[in-house]
Amino acid sequence: MSHRPDAGRGRNRRVAERRMGFALCSLKCSSSSNRGKSPSVCLRNAREEDLDRLVQIDFQCFPGGFWSRTAFMDEIRMPLGQSCLVVAENLAPEVVGVGCLRQVLDEGSITYLAVSGCSRRRGIGSMVVADLIARCSARGIKIVTLEVSAENASGITLYKNHRFEIIGRRKNYYAGKVDALVMTLQIESAREIDSESTAC
């Protein structure tokens, strides 16, 4: 994806908003302790026809929204070697969850995770994270990083259950008030993807 030289400041602001969105929304994502409920969902790459639903989920998670329709479109159109936007789809079929992975060489970053309100507490967030980890392994990514609010207990637990470890803290990272925890996962230590996380 190309960037205009005069758009740097605006882009940096959008990136920060996206990171904040990821950290805040994971407060509402399901924890891995609920995976036994085996939700009937499958995982696939996002498509342009998903855009309306992705924006709807974003607004459900964040008042006013964090990722715009254009932001989702950019991720969908970006080459798979750079970005991967994954959705969880139920039997309706309806998209009920979404996660995003960014890749630079052999490093990955989970930049977004959201689950629709009616589908939370069913293990869907955990399934999306597991799928992103599996994709990292398939792509030769060695380490995955994410940032999460220090106040987001459920999100921290979710990532720890997938063997992410806290390696640092960014002071006053969100809105100049809330610290962010930096968490990483060495892919070699990741457990295998759950068999319930099936492709569409």
PDB file of C-alpha atoms in Angstrom:
ATOM      1  CA  MET A   1       0.000   0.000   0.000  1.00  0.00           C
ATOM      2  CA  SER A   2       1.468   3.329  -1.040  1.00  0.00           C
ATOM      3  CA  HIS A   3       1.439   6.407   1.177  1.00  0.00           C
ATOM      4  CA  ARG A   4       1.493  10.040   0.148  1.00  0.00           C
ATOM      5  CA  PRO A   5       4.431  11.965   1.685  1.00  0.00           C
ATOM      6  CA  ASP A   6       2.061  14.647   2.998  1.00  0.00           C
ATOM      7  CA  ALA A   7      -0.192  12.098   4.706  1.00  0.00           C
ATOM      8  CA  GLY A   8       2.303  10.902   7.317  1.00  0.00           C
ATOM      9  CA  ARG A   9       0.870  12.758  10.312  1.00  0.00           C
ATOM     10  CA  GLY A  10      -2.687  11.692   9.563  1.00  0.00           C
ATOM     11  CA  ARG A  11      -1.596   8.119   8.990  1.00  0.00           C
ATOM     12  CA  ASN A  12       0.301   8.021  12.294  1.00  0.00           C
ATOM     13  CA  ARG A  13      -2.819   9.208  14.063  1.00  0.00           C
ATOM     14  CA  ARG A  14      -4.920   6.526  12.383  1.00  0.00           C
ATOM     15  CA  VAL A  15      -2.398   3.850  13.361  1.00  0.00           C
ATOM     16  CA  ALA A  16      -2.546   4.994  16.986  1.00  0.00           C
ATOM     17  CA  GLU A  17      -6.352   4.935  16.873  1.00  0.00           C
ATOM     18  CA  ARG A  18      -6.297   1.424  15.451  1.00  0.00           C
ATOM     19  CA  ARG A  19      -3.971   0.246  18.207  1.00  0.00           C
ATOM     20  CA  MET A  20      -6.187   1.821  20.827  1.00  0.00           C
ATOM     21  CA  GLY A  21      -9.197   0.164  19.245  1.00  0.00           C
ATOM     22  CA  PHE A  22      -7.533  -3.228  19.385  1.00  0.00           C
ATOM     23  CA  ALA A  23      -6.652  -2.853  23.047  1.00  0.00           C
ATOM     24  CA  LEU A  24     -10.055  -1.530  24.097  1.00  0.00           C
ATOM     25  CA  CYS A  25     -12.147  -3.975  22.149  1.00  0.00           C
ATOM     26  CA  SER A  26     -10.332  -6.965  23.508  1.00  0.00           C
ATOM     27  CA  LEU A  27     -11.954  -6.090  26.829  1.00  0.00           C
ATOM     28  CA  LYS A  28     -15.124  -7.378  25.230  1.00  0.00           C
ATOM     29  CA  CYS A  29     -13.638 -10.359  23.444  1.00  0.00           C
ATOM     30  CA  SER A  30     -14.204 -13.843  24.750  1.00  0.00           C
ATOM     31  CA  SER A  31     -11.654 -15.578  26.937  1.00  0.00           C
ATOM     32  CA  SER A  32     -10.171 -18.930  26.051  1.00  0.00           C
ATOM     33  CA  SER A  33     -11.756 -20.510  29.130  1.00  0.00           C
ATOM     34  CA  ASN A  34     -15.024 -20.581  27.193  1.00  0.00           C
ATOM     35  CA  ARG A  35     -13.701 -22.508  24.195  1.00  0.00           C
ATOM     36  CA  GLY A  36     -15.488 -25.649  25.364  1.00  0.00           C
ATOM     37  CA  LYS A  37     -18.757 -24.173  24.117  1.00  0.00           C
ATOM     38  CA  SER A  38     -17.566 -24.856  20.556  1.00  0.00           C
ATOM     39  CA  PRO A  39     -19.333 -22.083  18.635  1.00  0.00           C
ATOM     40  CA  SER A  40     -20.415 -23.095  15.152  1.00  0.00           C
ATOM     41  CA  VAL A  41     -18.203 -20.694  13.238  1.00  0.00           C
ATOM     42  CA  CYS A  42     -15.595 -20.974  10.532  1.00  0.00           C
ATOM     43  CA  LEU A  43     -12.653 -18.708   9.759  1.00  0.00           C
ATOM     44  CA  ARG A  44     -11.740 -17.170   6.395  1.00  0.00           C
ATOM     45  CA  ASN A  45     -10.081 -14.150   4.826  1.00  0.00           C
ATOM     46  CA  ALA A  46     -12.225 -11.027   4.799  1.00  0.00           C
ATOM     47  CA  ARG A  47     -13.787  -9.958   1.510  1.00  0.00           C
ATOM     48  CA  GLU A  48     -15.047  -6.626   0.261  1.00  0.00           C
ATOM     49  CA  GLU A  49     -18.646  -7.759   0.674  1.00  0.00           C
ATOM     50  CA  ASP A  50     -17.944  -8.002   4.422  1.00  0.00           C
ATOM     51  CA  LEU A  51     -17.236  -4.295   4.760  1.00  0.00           C
ATOM     52  CA  ASP A  52     -20.671  -3.201   6.002  1.00  0.00           C
ATOM     53  CA  ARG A  53     -20.661  -5.874   8.678  1.00  0.00           C
ATOM     54  CA  LEU A  54     -17.073  -5.109   9.738  1.00  0.00           C
ATOM     55  CA  VAL A  55     -17.937  -1.449  10.236  1.00  0.00           C
ATOM     56  CA  GLN A  56     -21.030  -2.484  12.196  1.00  0.00           C
ATOM     57  CA  ILE A  57     -18.977  -4.684  14.538  1.00  0.00           C
ATOM     58  CA  ASP A  58     -16.450  -1.878  14.978  1.00  0.00           C
ATOM     59  CA  PHE A  59     -19.208   0.508  16.067  1.00  0.00           C
ATOM     60  CA  GLN A  60     -20.578  -2.118  18.453  1.00  0.00           C
ATOM     61  CA  CYS A  61     -17.190  -2.363  20.148  1.00  0.00           C
ATOM     62  CA  PHE A  62     -16.230   1.306  20.130  1.00  0.00           C
ATOM     63  CA  PRO A  63     -18.659   4.241  20.412  1.00  0.00           C
ATOM     64  CA  GLY A  64     -18.007   6.308  17.302  1.00  0.00           C
ATOM     65  CA  GLY A  65     -15.879   3.582  15.754  1.00  0.00           C
ATOM     66  CA  PHE A  66     -12.085   3.269  15.427  1.00  0.00           C
ATOM     67  CA  TRP A  67     -11.471   1.638  12.057  1.00  0.00           C
ATOM     68  CA  SER A  68     -13.207   3.284   9.150  1.00  0.00           C
ATOM     69  CA  ARG A  69     -14.612   1.496   6.127  1.00  0.00           C
ATOM     70  CA  THR A  70     -11.556   2.697   4.217  1.00  0.00           C
ATOM     71  CA  ALA A  71      -9.223   1.233   6.847  1.00  0.00           C
ATOM     72  CA  PHE A  72     -10.859  -2.184   6.524  1.00  0.00           C
ATOM     73  CA  MET A  73     -10.753  -1.898   2.737  1.00  0.00           C
ATOM     74  CA  ASP A  74      -7.027  -1.100   2.851  1.00  0.00           C
ATOM     75  CA  GLU A  75      -6.349  -4.255   4.871  1.00  0.00           C
ATOM     76  CA  ILE A  76      -8.447  -6.433   2.547  1.00  0.00           C
ATOM     77  CA  ARG A  77      -6.696  -5.112  -0.552  1.00  0.00           C
ATOM     78  CA  MET A  78      -3.208  -5.271   0.923  1.00  0.00           C
ATOM     79  CA  PRO A  79      -1.084  -8.206  -0.329  1.00  0.00           C
ATOM     80  CA  LEU A  80      -1.371 -11.265   1.932  1.00  0.00           C
ATOM     81  CA  GLY A  81       2.368 -11.125   2.537  1.00  0.00           C
ATOM     82  CA  GLN A  82       1.864  -7.818   4.354  1.00  0.00           C
ATOM     83  CA  SER A  83      -1.530  -8.028   6.009  1.00  0.00           C
ATOM     84  CA  CYS A  84      -4.195 -10.615   6.730  1.00  0.00           C
ATOM     85  CA  LEU A  85      -7.715  -9.688   7.840  1.00  0.00           C
ATOM     86  CA  VAL A  86      -9.519 -12.791   9.145  1.00  0.00           C
ATOM     87  CA  VAL A  87     -13.226 -13.056   9.929  1.00  0.00           C
ATOM     88  CA  ALA A  88     -15.234 -15.584  11.933  1.00  0.00           C
ATOM     89  CA  GLU A  89     -18.526 -16.478  10.263  1.00  0.00           C
ATOM     90  CA  ASN A  90     -21.449 -18.355  11.816  1.00  0.00           C
ATOM     91  CA  LEU A  91     -23.980 -20.635  10.153  1.00  0.00           C
ATOM     92  CA  ALA A  92     -26.381 -17.786   9.274  1.00  0.00           C
ATOM     93  CA  PRO A  93     -23.966 -16.951   7.606  1.00  0.00           C
ATOM     94  CA  GLU A  94     -22.965 -13.740   9.369  1.00  0.00           C
ATOM     95  CA  VAL A  95     -19.567 -12.336  10.304  1.00  0.00           C
ATOM     96  CA  VAL A  96     -19.311 -12.273  14.105  1.00  0.00           C
ATOM     97  CA  GLY A  97     -15.611 -11.643  14.698  1.00  0.00           C
ATOM     98  CA  VAL A  98     -12.541 -10.165  13.040  1.00  0.00           C
ATOM     99  CA  GLY A  99      -8.796 -10.053  13.623  1.00  0.00           C
ATOM    100  CA  CYS A 100      -5.909  -8.484  11.731  1.00  0.00           C
ATOM    101  CA  LEU A 101      -2.293  -9.550  11.373  1.00  0.00           C
ATOM    102  CA  ARG A 102       0.429  -7.342   9.937  1.00  0.00           C
ATOM    103  CA  GLN A 103       3.722  -8.829   8.733  1.00  0.00           C
ATOM    104  CA  VAL A 104       7.151  -7.289   8.187  1.00  0.00           C
ATOM    105  CA  LEU A 105       9.750  -9.873   7.181  1.00  0.00           C
ATOM    106  CA  ASP A 106       9.754 -12.543   9.923  1.00  0.00           C
ATOM    107  CA  GLU A 107       7.867 -10.461  12.491  1.00  0.00           C
ATOM    108  CA  GLY A 108       4.118 -10.212  12.936  1.00  0.00           C
ATOM    109  CA  SER A 109       1.816  -7.859  14.809  1.00  0.00           C
ATOM    110  CA  ILE A 110      -1.805  -8.441  15.786  1.00  0.00           C
ATOM    111  CA  THR A 111      -3.337  -5.020  15.275  1.00  0.00           C
ATOM    112  CA  TYR A 112      -7.074  -5.598  15.658  1.00  0.00           C
ATOM    113  CA  LEU A 113      -9.448  -7.996  17.383  1.00  0.00           C
ATOM    114  CA  ALA A 114     -13.218  -7.619  17.748  1.00  0.00           C
ATOM    115  CA  VAL A 115     -16.230  -9.860  18.393  1.00  0.00           C
ATOM    116  CA  SER A 116     -19.843  -8.760  17.939  1.00  0.00           C
ATOM    117  CA  GLY A 117     -21.876  -8.268  21.099  1.00  0.00           C
ATOM    118  CA  CYS A 118     -24.262 -11.192  20.673  1.00  0.00           C
ATOM    119  CA  SER A 119     -21.383 -13.612  20.027  1.00  0.00           C
ATOM    120  CA  ARG A 120     -19.080 -12.821  22.941  1.00  0.00           C
ATOM    121  CA  ARG A 121     -18.166 -15.304  25.683  1.00  0.00           C
ATOM    122  CA  ARG A 122     -18.243 -18.190  23.224  1.00  0.00           C
ATOM    123  CA  GLY A 123     -14.523 -18.561  22.509  1.00  0.00           C
ATOM    124  CA  ILE A 124     -14.621 -16.785  19.148  1.00  0.00           C
ATOM    125  CA  GLY A 125     -11.944 -14.247  20.050  1.00  0.00           C
ATOM    126  CA  SER A 126      -9.662 -17.086  21.117  1.00  0.00           C
ATOM    127  CA  MET A 127     -10.322 -18.955  17.865  1.00  0.00           C
ATOM    128  CA  VAL A 128      -9.373 -15.887  15.828  1.00  0.00           C
ATOM    129  CA  VAL A 129      -6.150 -15.419  17.790  1.00  0.00           C
ATOM    130  CA  ALA A 130      -5.290 -19.122  17.341  1.00  0.00           C
ATOM    131  CA  ASP A 131      -5.882 -18.827  13.604  1.00  0.00           C
ATOM    132  CA  LEU A 132      -3.634 -15.762  13.330  1.00  0.00           C
ATOM    133  CA  ILE A 133      -0.891 -17.632  15.215  1.00  0.00           C
ATOM    134  CA  ALA A 134      -1.215 -20.580  12.828  1.00  0.00           C
ATOM    135  CA  ARG A 135      -0.932 -18.241   9.849  1.00  0.00           C
ATOM    136  CA  CYS A 136       2.207 -16.758  11.371  1.00  0.00           C
ATOM    137  CA  SER A 137       3.732 -20.212  11.629  1.00  0.00           C
ATOM    138  CA  ALA A 138       2.833 -21.008   8.019  1.00  0.00           C
ATOM    139  CA  ARG A 139       4.445 -17.756   6.856  1.00  0.00           C
ATOM    140  CA  GLY A 140       7.711 -18.293   8.713  1.00  0.00           C
ATOM    141  CA  ILE A 141       7.038 -15.520  11.221  1.00  0.00           C
ATOM    142  CA  LYS A 142       9.249 -15.998  14.278  1.00  0.00           C
ATOM    143  CA  ILE A 143       7.735 -13.560  16.738  1.00  0.00           C
ATOM    144  CA  VAL A 144       4.323 -11.930  17.137  1.00  0.00           C
ATOM    145  CA  THR A 145       3.766  -8.699  19.059  1.00  0.00           C
ATOM    146  CA  LEU A 146       0.684  -6.891  20.290  1.00  0.00           C
ATOM    147  CA  GLU A 147      -0.212  -4.034  22.613  1.00  0.00           C
ATOM    148  CA  VAL A 148      -3.056  -4.217  25.117  1.00  0.00           C
ATOM    149  CA  SER A 149      -4.373  -1.880  27.773  1.00  0.00           C
ATOM    150  CA  ALA A 150      -2.920  -2.558  31.216  1.00  0.00           C
ATOM    151  CA  GLU A 151      -6.510  -2.271  32.493  1.00  0.00           C
ATOM    152  CA  ASN A 152      -7.771  -4.985  30.150  1.00  0.00           C
ATOM    153  CA  ALA A 153      -7.680  -8.023  32.435  1.00  0.00           C
ATOM    154  CA  SER A 154      -9.749 -10.282  30.182  1.00  0.00           C
ATOM    155  CA  GLY A 155      -7.675  -9.416  27.130  1.00  0.00           C
ATOM    156  CA  ILE A 156      -4.399 -10.045  28.962  1.00  0.00           C
ATOM    157  CA  THR A 157      -5.712 -13.421  30.123  1.00  0.00           C
ATOM    158  CA  LEU A 158      -6.754 -14.328  26.592  1.00  0.00           C
ATOM    159  CA  TYR A 159      -3.284 -13.641  25.191  1.00  0.00           C
ATOM    160  CA  LYS A 160      -1.519 -15.356  28.090  1.00  0.00           C
ATOM    161  CA  ASN A 161      -3.620 -18.437  27.386  1.00  0.00           C
ATOM    162  CA  HIS A 162      -2.090 -18.374  23.914  1.00  0.00           C
ATOM    163  CA  ARG A 163       1.363 -18.119  25.513  1.00  0.00           C
ATOM    164  CA  PHE A 164       1.995 -14.430  24.903  1.00  0.00           C
ATOM    165  CA  GLU A 165       4.311 -12.936  27.501  1.00  0.00           C
ATOM    166  CA  ILE A 166       4.502  -9.370  28.802  1.00  0.00           C
ATOM    167  CA  ILE A 167       7.851  -7.844  27.871  1.00  0.00           C
ATOM    168  CA  GLY A 168       7.298  -4.143  28.425  1.00  0.00           C
ATOM    169  CA  ARG A 169       5.008  -1.254  29.267  1.00  0.00           C
ATOM    170  CA  ARG A 170       4.301   1.976  27.394  1.00  0.00           C
ATOM    171  CA  LYS A 171       3.366   4.684  29.890  1.00  0.00           C
ATOM    172  CA  ASN A 172       0.220   6.737  29.218  1.00  0.00           C
ATOM    173  CA  TYR A 173      -0.098   5.148  25.782  1.00  0.00           C
ATOM    174  CA  TYR A 174      -3.876   5.360  25.432  1.00  0.00           C
ATOM    175  CA  ALA A 175      -5.416   8.827  25.513  1.00  0.00           C
ATOM    176  CA  GLY A 176      -2.425   9.969  27.567  1.00  0.00           C
ATOM    177  CA  LYS A 177      -3.808   8.155  30.616  1.00  0.00           C
ATOM    178  CA  VAL A 178      -3.715   4.363  30.351  1.00  0.00           C
ATOM    179  CA  ASP A 179      -0.535   2.294  30.034  1.00  0.00           C
ATOM    180  CA  ALA A 180      -0.143  -0.305  27.291  1.00  0.00           C
ATOM    181  CA  LEU A 181       1.444  -3.676  27.905  1.00  0.00           C
ATOM    182  CA  VAL A 182       3.629  -5.030  25.129  1.00  0.00           C
ATOM    183  CA  MET A 183       3.188  -8.776  24.716  1.00  0.00           C
ATOM    184  CA  THR A 184       5.066 -11.148  22.452  1.00  0.00           C
ATOM    185  CA  LEU A 185       4.896 -14.765  21.385  1.00  0.00           C
ATOM    186  CA  GLN A 186       7.762 -16.844  20.058  1.00  0.00           C
ATOM    187  CA  ILE A 187       6.070 -18.955  17.386  1.00  0.00           C
ATOM    188  CA  GLU A 188       8.135 -22.042  18.240  1.00  0.00           C
ATOM    189  CA  SER A 189       6.463 -22.103  21.656  1.00  0.00           C
ATOM    190  CA  ALA A 190       2.923 -21.760  20.344  1.00  0.00           C
ATOM    191  CA  ARG A 191       0.529 -24.617  20.813  1.00  0.00           C
ATOM    192  CA  GLU A 192      -1.217 -26.148  17.816  1.00  0.00           C
ATOM    193  CA  ILE A 193      -4.360 -24.479  16.541  1.00  0.00           C
ATOM    194  CA  ASP A 194      -7.550 -25.914  18.032  1.00  0.00           C
ATOM    195  CA  SER A 195      -9.344 -28.418  15.816  1.00  0.00           C
ATOM    196  CA  GLU A 196     -12.588 -26.441  16.248  1.00  0.00           C
ATOM    197  CA  SER A 197     -11.073 -23.514  14.325  1.00  0.00           C
ATOM    198  CA  THR A 198     -12.143 -24.588  10.863  1.00  0.00           C
ATOM    199  CA  ALA A 199     -11.882 -22.844   7.520  1.00  0.00           C
ATOM    200  CA  CYS A 200     -15.027 -21.826   5.682  1.00  0.00           C
TER     201      CYS A 200
END
